[in-house]
């Protein structure tokens, strides 16, 4: 599975961004897709994840209500997963990565087999 993340950029505090993760390669419906972020000097941390069919989604508790994961498709045709980020704060500044896992667990980087290159999000105060 190859993953390509995009949609990052510079935004003012209180603004919104939508990140996209396009998947290609093996049958992506066999995997779940997650978003992680890595702030400078910190370890990579879980943001959100969803099964490819979109039935189940999972969030870091502190981000619920501001971040929404969506996309995917049962028919495998729409190979894109999104991360909608609202009410952005300077603390959300990080490089955001999408990743795919077939493990059935979602919250830790080691659960994931495939990673995209990341996209930078910078939130100014």
PDB file of N, CA and C in Angstrom, residues 13-99:
ATOM      1  N   UNK A  13      -4.733  30.697  13.825  1.00  0.00           N
ATOM      2  CA  UNK A  13      -5.474  30.059  14.909  1.00  0.00           C
ATOM      3  C   UNK A  13      -6.967  30.306  14.725  1.00  0.00           C
ATOM      4  N   UNK A  14      -7.747  29.255  14.956  1.00  0.00           N
ATOM      5  CA  UNK A  14      -9.189  29.317  14.744  1.00  0.00           C
ATOM      6  C   UNK A  14      -9.625  28.882  13.359  1.00  0.00           C
ATOM      7  N   UNK A  15      -8.674  28.730  12.455  1.00  0.00           N
ATOM      8  CA  UNK A  15      -8.988  28.329  11.095  1.00  0.00           C
ATOM      9  C   UNK A  15      -9.135  26.828  10.944  1.00  0.00           C
ATOM     10  N   UNK A  16      -9.323  26.404   9.698  1.00  0.00           N
ATOM     11  CA  UNK A  16      -9.552  24.999   9.384  1.00  0.00           C
ATOM     12  C   UNK A  16      -8.656  24.558   8.237  1.00  0.00           C
ATOM     13  N   UNK A  17      -8.385  23.280   8.213  1.00  0.00           N
ATOM     14  CA  UNK A  17      -7.703  22.640   7.092  1.00  0.00           C
ATOM     15  C   UNK A  17      -8.291  21.256   6.904  1.00  0.00           C
ATOM     16  N   UNK A  18      -8.249  20.779   5.673  1.00  0.00           N
ATOM     17  CA  UNK A  18      -8.631  19.399   5.409  1.00  0.00           C
ATOM     18  C   UNK A  18      -7.450  18.696   4.760  1.00  0.00           C
ATOM     19  N   UNK A  19      -6.981  17.665   5.425  1.00  0.00           N
ATOM     20  CA  UNK A  19      -5.908  16.848   4.889  1.00  0.00           C
ATOM     21  C   UNK A  19      -6.495  15.683   4.110  1.00  0.00           C
ATOM     22  N   UNK A  20      -5.780  15.269   3.087  1.00  0.00           N
ATOM     23  CA  UNK A  20      -6.201  14.123   2.275  1.00  0.00           C
ATOM     24  C   UNK A  20      -5.106  13.070   2.289  1.00  0.00           C
ATOM     25  N   UNK A  21      -5.532  11.834   2.250  1.00  0.00           N
ATOM     26  CA  UNK A  21      -4.605  10.703   2.165  1.00  0.00           C
ATOM     27  C   UNK A  21      -5.111   9.796   1.053  1.00  0.00           C
ATOM     28  N   UNK A  22      -4.361   9.731  -0.029  1.00  0.00           N
ATOM     29  CA  UNK A  22      -4.729   8.890  -1.159  1.00  0.00           C
ATOM     30  C   UNK A  22      -3.943   7.590  -1.081  1.00  0.00           C
ATOM     31  N   UNK A  23      -4.659   6.487  -1.177  1.00  0.00           N
ATOM     32  CA  UNK A  23      -4.038   5.170  -1.073  1.00  0.00           C
ATOM     33  C   UNK A  23      -4.008   4.503  -2.434  1.00  0.00           C
ATOM     34  N   UNK A  24      -2.978   3.727  -2.670  1.00  0.00           N
ATOM     35  CA  UNK A  24      -2.886   2.949  -3.910  1.00  0.00           C
ATOM     36  C   UNK A  24      -2.143   1.668  -3.596  1.00  0.00           C
ATOM     37  N   UNK A  25      -2.229   0.726  -4.522  1.00  0.00           N
ATOM     38  CA  UNK A  25      -1.515  -0.522  -4.335  1.00  0.00           C
ATOM     39  C   UNK A  25      -2.468  -1.666  -4.063  1.00  0.00           C
ATOM     40  N   UNK A  26      -2.176  -2.421  -3.041  1.00  0.00           N
ATOM     41  CA  UNK A  26      -2.979  -3.584  -2.715  1.00  0.00           C
ATOM     42  C   UNK A  26      -4.393  -3.186  -2.329  1.00  0.00           C
ATOM     43  N   UNK A  27      -5.263  -4.156  -2.199  1.00  0.00           N
ATOM     44  CA  UNK A  27      -6.660  -3.888  -1.877  1.00  0.00           C
ATOM     45  C   UNK A  27      -6.744  -3.123  -0.558  1.00  0.00           C
ATOM     46  N   UNK A  28      -7.017  -1.845  -0.671  1.00  0.00           N
ATOM     47  CA  UNK A  28      -6.960  -1.012   0.526  1.00  0.00           C
ATOM     48  C   UNK A  28      -8.084  -1.321   1.492  1.00  0.00           C
ATOM     49  N   UNK A  29      -9.160  -1.943   1.011  1.00  0.00           N
ATOM     50  CA  UNK A  29     -10.265  -2.239   1.911  1.00  0.00           C
ATOM     51  C   UNK A  29      -9.886  -3.254   2.973  1.00  0.00           C
ATOM     52  N   UNK A  30      -8.730  -3.878   2.824  1.00  0.00           N
ATOM     53  CA  UNK A  30      -8.255  -4.812   3.842  1.00  0.00           C
ATOM     54  C   UNK A  30      -7.627  -4.100   5.030  1.00  0.00           C
ATOM     55  N   UNK A  31      -7.492  -2.788   4.936  1.00  0.00           N
ATOM     56  CA  UNK A  31      -6.746  -2.040   5.937  1.00  0.00           C
ATOM     57  C   UNK A  31      -7.619  -0.984   6.597  1.00  0.00           C
ATOM     58  N   UNK A  32      -7.151  -0.545   7.742  1.00  0.00           N
ATOM     59  CA  UNK A  32      -7.662   0.665   8.360  1.00  0.00           C
ATOM     60  C   UNK A  32      -6.628   1.764   8.145  1.00  0.00           C
ATOM     61  N   UNK A  33      -7.096   2.997   8.108  1.00  0.00           N
ATOM     62  CA  UNK A  33      -6.205   4.135   7.883  1.00  0.00           C
ATOM     63  C   UNK A  33      -6.217   5.034   9.102  1.00  0.00           C
ATOM     64  N   UNK A  34      -5.059   5.450   9.506  1.00  0.00           N
ATOM     65  CA  UNK A  34      -4.949   6.335  10.658  1.00  0.00           C
ATOM     66  C   UNK A  34      -4.176   7.583  10.321  1.00  0.00           C
ATOM     67  N   UNK A  35      -4.413   8.613  11.122  1.00  0.00           N
ATOM     68  CA  UNK A  35      -3.640   9.845  11.060  1.00  0.00           C
ATOM     69  C   UNK A  35      -2.856   9.988  12.366  1.00  0.00           C
ATOM     70  N   UNK A  36      -1.613  10.335  12.195  1.00  0.00           N
ATOM     71  CA  UNK A  36      -0.751  10.627  13.335  1.00  0.00           C
ATOM     72  C   UNK A  36      -0.136  12.007  13.112  1.00  0.00           C
ATOM     73  N   UNK A  37       0.391  12.569  14.167  1.00  0.00           N
ATOM     74  CA  UNK A  37       1.130  13.812  14.002  1.00  0.00           C
ATOM     75  C   UNK A  37       2.384  13.769  14.870  1.00  0.00           C
ATOM     76  N   UNK A  38       3.341  14.545  14.452  1.00  0.00           N
ATOM     77  CA  UNK A  38       4.583  14.616  15.204  1.00  0.00           C
ATOM     78  C   UNK A  38       4.973  16.079  15.352  1.00  0.00           C
ATOM     79  N   UNK A  39       4.858  16.546  16.560  1.00  0.00           N
ATOM     80  CA  UNK A  39       5.265  17.916  16.877  1.00  0.00           C
ATOM     81  C   UNK A  39       6.751  17.935  17.154  1.00  0.00           C
ATOM     82  N   UNK A  40       7.372  19.076  16.940  1.00  0.00           N
ATOM     83  CA  UNK A  40       8.818  19.180  17.063  1.00  0.00           C
ATOM     84  C   UNK A  40       9.265  18.745  18.449  1.00  0.00           C
ATOM     85  N   UNK A  41      10.188  17.832  18.485  1.00  0.00           N
ATOM     86  CA  UNK A  41      10.736  17.369  19.754  1.00  0.00           C
ATOM     87  C   UNK A  41       9.906  16.305  20.442  1.00  0.00           C
ATOM     88  N   UNK A  42       8.781  15.931  19.819  1.00  0.00           N
ATOM     89  CA  UNK A  42       7.886  14.949  20.434  1.00  0.00           C
ATOM     90  C   UNK A  42       7.834  13.671  19.608  1.00  0.00           C
ATOM     91  N   UNK A  43       7.308  12.651  20.236  1.00  0.00           N
ATOM     92  CA  UNK A  43       7.087  11.402  19.518  1.00  0.00           C
ATOM     93  C   UNK A  43       5.834  11.517  18.659  1.00  0.00           C
ATOM     94  N   UNK A  44       5.723  10.618  17.722  1.00  0.00           N
ATOM     95  CA  UNK A  44       4.553  10.575  16.871  1.00  0.00           C
ATOM     96  C   UNK A  44       3.346  10.166  17.723  1.00  0.00           C
ATOM     97  N   UNK A  45       2.231  10.869  17.559  1.00  0.00           N
ATOM     98  CA  UNK A  45       1.063  10.607  18.398  1.00  0.00           C
ATOM     99  C   UNK A  45      -0.174  10.382  17.544  1.00  0.00           C
ATOM    100  N   UNK A  46      -1.050   9.567  18.082  1.00  0.00           N
ATOM    101  CA  UNK A  46      -2.281   9.190  17.396  1.00  0.00           C
ATOM    102  C   UNK A  46      -3.237  10.370  17.330  1.00  0.00           C
ATOM    103  N   UNK A  47      -3.885  10.513  16.170  1.00  0.00           N
ATOM    104  CA  UNK A  47      -4.904  11.554  15.990  1.00  0.00           C
ATOM    105  C   UNK A  47      -6.278  10.910  15.784  1.00  0.00           C
ATOM    106  N   UNK A  48      -6.391  10.053  14.760  1.00  0.00           N
ATOM    107  CA  UNK A  48      -7.673   9.441  14.441  1.00  0.00           C
ATOM    108  C   UNK A  48      -7.427   8.264  13.503  1.00  0.00           C
ATOM    109  N   UNK A  49      -8.410   7.365  13.426  1.00  0.00           N
ATOM    110  CA  UNK A  49      -8.316   6.227  12.517  1.00  0.00           C
ATOM    111  C   UNK A  49      -9.722   5.786  12.131  1.00  0.00           C
ATOM    112  N   UNK A  50      -9.809   5.084  11.032  1.00  0.00           N
ATOM    113  CA  UNK A  50     -11.085   4.541  10.606  1.00  0.00           C
ATOM    114  C   UNK A  50     -10.853   3.285   9.781  1.00  0.00           C
ATOM    115  N   UNK A  51     -11.838   2.384   9.853  1.00  0.00           N
ATOM    116  CA  UNK A  51     -11.829   1.270   8.931  1.00  0.00           C
ATOM    117  C   UNK A  51     -12.068   1.796   7.528  1.00  0.00           C
ATOM    118  N   UNK A  52     -11.546   1.110   6.533  1.00  0.00           N
ATOM    119  CA  UNK A  52     -11.661   1.619   5.180  1.00  0.00           C
ATOM    120  C   UNK A  52     -13.114   1.755   4.745  1.00  0.00           C
ATOM    121  N   UNK A  53     -14.000   0.896   5.250  1.00  0.00           N
ATOM    122  CA  UNK A  53     -15.396   1.008   4.858  1.00  0.00           C
ATOM    123  C   UNK A  53     -16.134   2.127   5.583  1.00  0.00           C
ATOM    124  N   UNK A  54     -15.445   2.800   6.488  1.00  0.00           N
ATOM    125  CA  UNK A  54     -16.022   3.973   7.138  1.00  0.00           C
ATOM    126  C   UNK A  54     -16.989   3.681   8.251  1.00  0.00           C
ATOM    127  N   UNK A  55     -17.133   2.416   8.627  1.00  0.00           N
ATOM    128  CA  UNK A  55     -18.128   2.070   9.635  1.00  0.00           C
ATOM    129  C   UNK A  55     -17.677   2.498  11.032  1.00  0.00           C
ATOM    130  N   UNK A  56     -16.415   2.293  11.324  1.00  0.00           N
ATOM    131  CA  UNK A  56     -15.907   2.593  12.664  1.00  0.00           C
ATOM    132  C   UNK A  56     -14.794   3.625  12.586  1.00  0.00           C
ATOM    133  N   UNK A  57     -14.820   4.561  13.525  1.00  0.00           N
ATOM    134  CA  UNK A  57     -13.760   5.554  13.611  1.00  0.00           C
ATOM    135  C   UNK A  57     -13.319   5.713  15.063  1.00  0.00           C
ATOM    136  N   UNK A  58     -12.105   6.180  15.228  1.00  0.00           N
ATOM    137  CA  UNK A  58     -11.481   6.257  16.547  1.00  0.00           C
ATOM    138  C   UNK A  58     -10.717   7.576  16.628  1.00  0.00           C
ATOM    139  N   UNK A  59     -10.741   8.190  17.795  1.00  0.00           N
ATOM    140  CA  UNK A  59     -10.109   9.489  17.954  1.00  0.00           C
ATOM    141  C   UNK A  59      -9.296   9.555  19.236  1.00  0.00           C
ATOM    142  N   UNK A  60      -8.257  10.361  19.170  1.00  0.00           N
ATOM    143  CA  UNK A  60      -7.606  10.796  20.403  1.00  0.00           C
ATOM    144  C   UNK A  60      -8.632  11.655  21.143  1.00  0.00           C
ATOM    145  N   UNK A  61      -8.826  11.361  22.393  1.00  0.00           N
ATOM    146  CA  UNK A  61      -9.915  12.003  23.146  1.00  0.00           C
ATOM    147  C   UNK A  61      -9.822  13.529  23.112  1.00  0.00           C
ATOM    148  N   UNK A  62      -8.641  14.058  23.233  1.00  0.00           N
ATOM    149  CA  UNK A  62      -8.494  15.513  23.329  1.00  0.00           C
ATOM    150  C   UNK A  62      -8.807  16.218  22.016  1.00  0.00           C
ATOM    151  N   UNK A  63      -8.904  15.466  20.908  1.00  0.00           N
ATOM    152  CA  UNK A  63      -9.146  16.067  19.609  1.00  0.00           C
ATOM    153  C   UNK A  63     -10.582  15.870  19.119  1.00  0.00           C
ATOM    154  N   UNK A  64     -11.327  15.070  19.831  1.00  0.00           N
ATOM    155  CA  UNK A  64     -12.727  14.852  19.450  1.00  0.00           C
ATOM    156  C   UNK A  64     -13.468  16.177  19.425  1.00  0.00           C
ATOM    157  N   UNK A  65     -14.325  16.310  18.422  1.00  0.00           N
ATOM    158  CA  UNK A  65     -15.101  17.540  18.315  1.00  0.00           C
ATOM    159  C   UNK A  65     -14.437  18.579  17.437  1.00  0.00           C
ATOM    160  N   UNK A  66     -13.110  18.548  17.330  1.00  0.00           N
ATOM    161  CA  UNK A  66     -12.422  19.481  16.431  1.00  0.00           C
ATOM    162  C   UNK A  66     -11.946  18.789  15.161  1.00  0.00           C
ATOM    163  N   UNK A  67     -11.570  17.517  15.268  1.00  0.00           N
ATOM    164  CA  UNK A  67     -11.039  16.770  14.139  1.00  0.00           C
ATOM    165  C   UNK A  67     -12.031  15.680  13.742  1.00  0.00           C
ATOM    166  N   UNK A  68     -12.195  15.478  12.445  1.00  0.00           N
ATOM    167  CA  UNK A  68     -13.091  14.447  11.939  1.00  0.00           C
ATOM    168  C   UNK A  68     -12.406  13.689  10.817  1.00  0.00           C
ATOM    169  N   UNK A  69     -12.412  12.365  10.931  1.00  0.00           N
ATOM    170  CA  UNK A  69     -11.869  11.514   9.872  1.00  0.00           C
ATOM    171  C   UNK A  69     -13.025  10.996   9.042  1.00  0.00           C
ATOM    172  N   UNK A  70     -12.848  10.934   7.740  1.00  0.00           N
ATOM    173  CA  UNK A  70     -13.929  10.478   6.852  1.00  0.00           C
ATOM    174  C   UNK A  70     -13.307   9.959   5.565  1.00  0.00           C
ATOM    175  N   UNK A  71     -14.192   9.454   4.694  1.00  0.00           N
ATOM    176  CA  UNK A  71     -13.740   8.998   3.388  1.00  0.00           C
ATOM    177  C   UNK A  71     -13.751   7.495   3.295  1.00  0.00           C
ATOM    178  N   UNK A  72     -12.933   6.962   2.433  1.00  0.00           N
ATOM    179  CA  UNK A  72     -12.925   5.535   2.180  1.00  0.00           C
ATOM    180  C   UNK A  72     -14.176   5.119   1.431  1.00  0.00           C
ATOM    181  N   UNK A  73     -14.251   3.878   1.119  1.00  0.00           N
ATOM    182  CA  UNK A  73     -15.431   3.416   0.398  1.00  0.00           C
ATOM    183  C   UNK A  73     -15.451   1.904   0.370  1.00  0.00           C
ATOM    184  N   UNK A  74     -16.625   1.374   0.504  1.00  0.00           N
ATOM    185  CA  UNK A  74     -16.763  -0.084   0.427  1.00  0.00           C
ATOM    186  C   UNK A  74     -16.362  -0.592  -0.950  1.00  0.00           C
ATOM    187  N   UNK A  75     -16.573   0.235  -1.979  1.00  0.00           N
ATOM    188  CA  UNK A  75     -16.296  -0.267  -3.320  1.00  0.00           C
ATOM    189  C   UNK A  75     -14.848  -0.058  -3.743  1.00  0.00           C
ATOM    190  N   UNK A  76     -14.058   0.487  -2.832  1.00  0.00           N
ATOM    191  CA  UNK A  76     -12.627   0.622  -3.071  1.00  0.00           C
ATOM    192  C   UNK A  76     -12.280   1.629  -4.163  1.00  0.00           C
ATOM    193  N   UNK A  77     -13.286   2.256  -4.734  1.00  0.00           N
ATOM    194  CA  UNK A  77     -13.017   3.171  -5.827  1.00  0.00           C
ATOM    195  C   UNK A  77     -12.489   4.508  -5.336  1.00  0.00           C
ATOM    196  N   UNK A  78     -13.027   4.969  -4.218  1.00  0.00           N
ATOM    197  CA  UNK A  78     -12.619   6.261  -3.677  1.00  0.00           C
ATOM    198  C   UNK A  78     -11.539   6.015  -2.642  1.00  0.00           C
ATOM    199  N   UNK A  79     -10.314   6.033  -3.080  1.00  0.00           N
ATOM    200  CA  UNK A  79      -9.211   5.620  -2.228  1.00  0.00           C
ATOM    201  C   UNK A  79      -8.631   6.793  -1.464  1.00  0.00           C
ATOM    202  N   UNK A  80      -9.491   7.587  -0.894  1.00  0.00           N
ATOM    203  CA  UNK A  80      -9.043   8.773  -0.173  1.00  0.00           C
ATOM    204  C   UNK A  80      -9.678   8.834   1.202  1.00  0.00           C
ATOM    205  N   UNK A  81      -8.868   9.137   2.180  1.00  0.00           N
ATOM    206  CA  UNK A  81      -9.339   9.371   3.538  1.00  0.00           C
ATOM    207  C   UNK A  81      -8.970  10.808   3.903  1.00  0.00           C
ATOM    208  N   UNK A  82      -9.878  11.478   4.583  1.00  0.00           N
ATOM    209  CA  UNK A  82      -9.696  12.881   4.915  1.00  0.00           C
ATOM    210  C   UNK A  82      -9.580  13.082   6.424  1.00  0.00           C
ATOM    211  N   UNK A  83      -8.921  14.141   6.780  1.00  0.00           N
ATOM    212  CA  UNK A  83      -8.912  14.595   8.165  1.00  0.00           C
ATOM    213  C   UNK A  83      -9.298  16.069   8.152  1.00  0.00           C
ATOM    214  N   UNK A  84     -10.515  16.336   8.588  1.00  0.00           N
ATOM    215  CA  UNK A  84     -10.989  17.710   8.707  1.00  0.00           C
ATOM    216  C   UNK A  84     -10.585  18.248  10.065  1.00  0.00           C
ATOM    217  N   UNK A  85      -9.886  19.362  10.071  1.00  0.00           N
ATOM    218  CA  UNK A  85      -9.394  19.946  11.325  1.00  0.00           C
ATOM    219  C   UNK A  85      -9.962  21.350  11.462  1.00  0.00           C
ATOM    220  N   UNK A  86     -10.741  21.561  12.507  1.00  0.00           N
ATOM    221  CA  UNK A  86     -11.381  22.843  12.755  1.00  0.00           C
ATOM    222  C   UNK A  86     -10.851  23.466  14.046  1.00  0.00           C
ATOM    223  N   UNK A  87     -11.099  24.751  14.191  1.00  0.00           N
ATOM    224  CA  UNK A  87     -10.684  25.486  15.403  1.00  0.00           C
ATOM    225  C   UNK A  87      -9.228  25.191  15.746  1.00  0.00           C
ATOM    226  N   UNK A  88      -8.390  25.305  14.756  1.00  0.00           N
ATOM    227  CA  UNK A  88      -6.984  24.948  14.934  1.00  0.00           C
ATOM    228  C   UNK A  88      -6.297  25.879  15.928  1.00  0.00           C
ATOM    229  N   UNK A  89      -5.379  25.296  16.657  1.00  0.00           N
ATOM    230  CA  UNK A  89      -4.618  25.998  17.687  1.00  0.00           C
ATOM    231  C   UNK A  89      -3.129  25.896  17.361  1.00  0.00           C
ATOM    232  N   UNK A  90      -2.343  26.835  17.849  1.00  0.00           N
ATOM    233  CA  UNK A  90      -0.890  26.727  17.590  1.00  0.00           C
ATOM    234  C   UNK A  90      -0.307  25.385  18.032  1.00  0.00           C
ATOM    235  N   UNK A  91      -0.901  24.784  19.074  1.00  0.00           N
ATOM    236  CA  UNK A  91      -0.417  23.484  19.549  1.00  0.00           C
ATOM    237  C   UNK A  91      -0.659  22.353  18.554  1.00  0.00           C
ATOM    238  N   UNK A  92      -1.486  22.598  17.537  1.00  0.00           N
ATOM    239  CA  UNK A  92      -1.731  21.599  16.493  1.00  0.00           C
ATOM    240  C   UNK A  92      -0.635  21.621  15.437  1.00  0.00           C
ATOM    241  N   UNK A  93       0.272  22.561  15.526  1.00  0.00           N
ATOM    242  CA  UNK A  93       1.371  22.611  14.566  1.00  0.00           C
ATOM    243  C   UNK A  93       2.195  21.335  14.658  1.00  0.00           C
ATOM    244  N   UNK A  94       2.325  20.646  13.515  1.00  0.00           N
ATOM    245  CA  UNK A  94       2.997  19.350  13.485  1.00  0.00           C
ATOM    246  C   UNK A  94       3.078  18.885  12.041  1.00  0.00           C
ATOM    247  N   UNK A  95       3.840  17.832  11.859  1.00  0.00           N
ATOM    248  CA  UNK A  95       3.789  17.131  10.586  1.00  0.00           C
ATOM    249  C   UNK A  95       2.779  15.996  10.756  1.00  0.00           C
ATOM    250  N   UNK A  96       1.829  15.930   9.848  1.00  0.00           N
ATOM    251  CA  UNK A  96       0.742  14.951   9.925  1.00  0.00           C
ATOM    252  C   UNK A  96       0.999  13.840   8.920  1.00  0.00           C
ATOM    253  N   UNK A  97       0.849  12.621   9.413  1.00  0.00           N
ATOM    254  CA  UNK A  97       1.102  11.436   8.609  1.00  0.00           C
ATOM    255  C   UNK A  97      -0.155  10.581   8.528  1.00  0.00           C
ATOM    256  N   UNK A  98      -0.391   9.977   7.360  1.00  0.00           N
ATOM    257  CA  UNK A  98      -1.390   8.931   7.290  1.00  0.00           C
ATOM    258  C   UNK A  98      -0.668   7.592   7.174  1.00  0.00           C
ATOM    259  N   UNK A  99      -1.345   6.572   7.664  1.00  0.00           N
ATOM    260  CA  UNK A  99      -0.741   5.251   7.726  1.00  0.00           C
ATOM    261  C   UNK A  99      -1.832   4.205   7.598  1.00  0.00           C
TER     262      UNK A  99
END
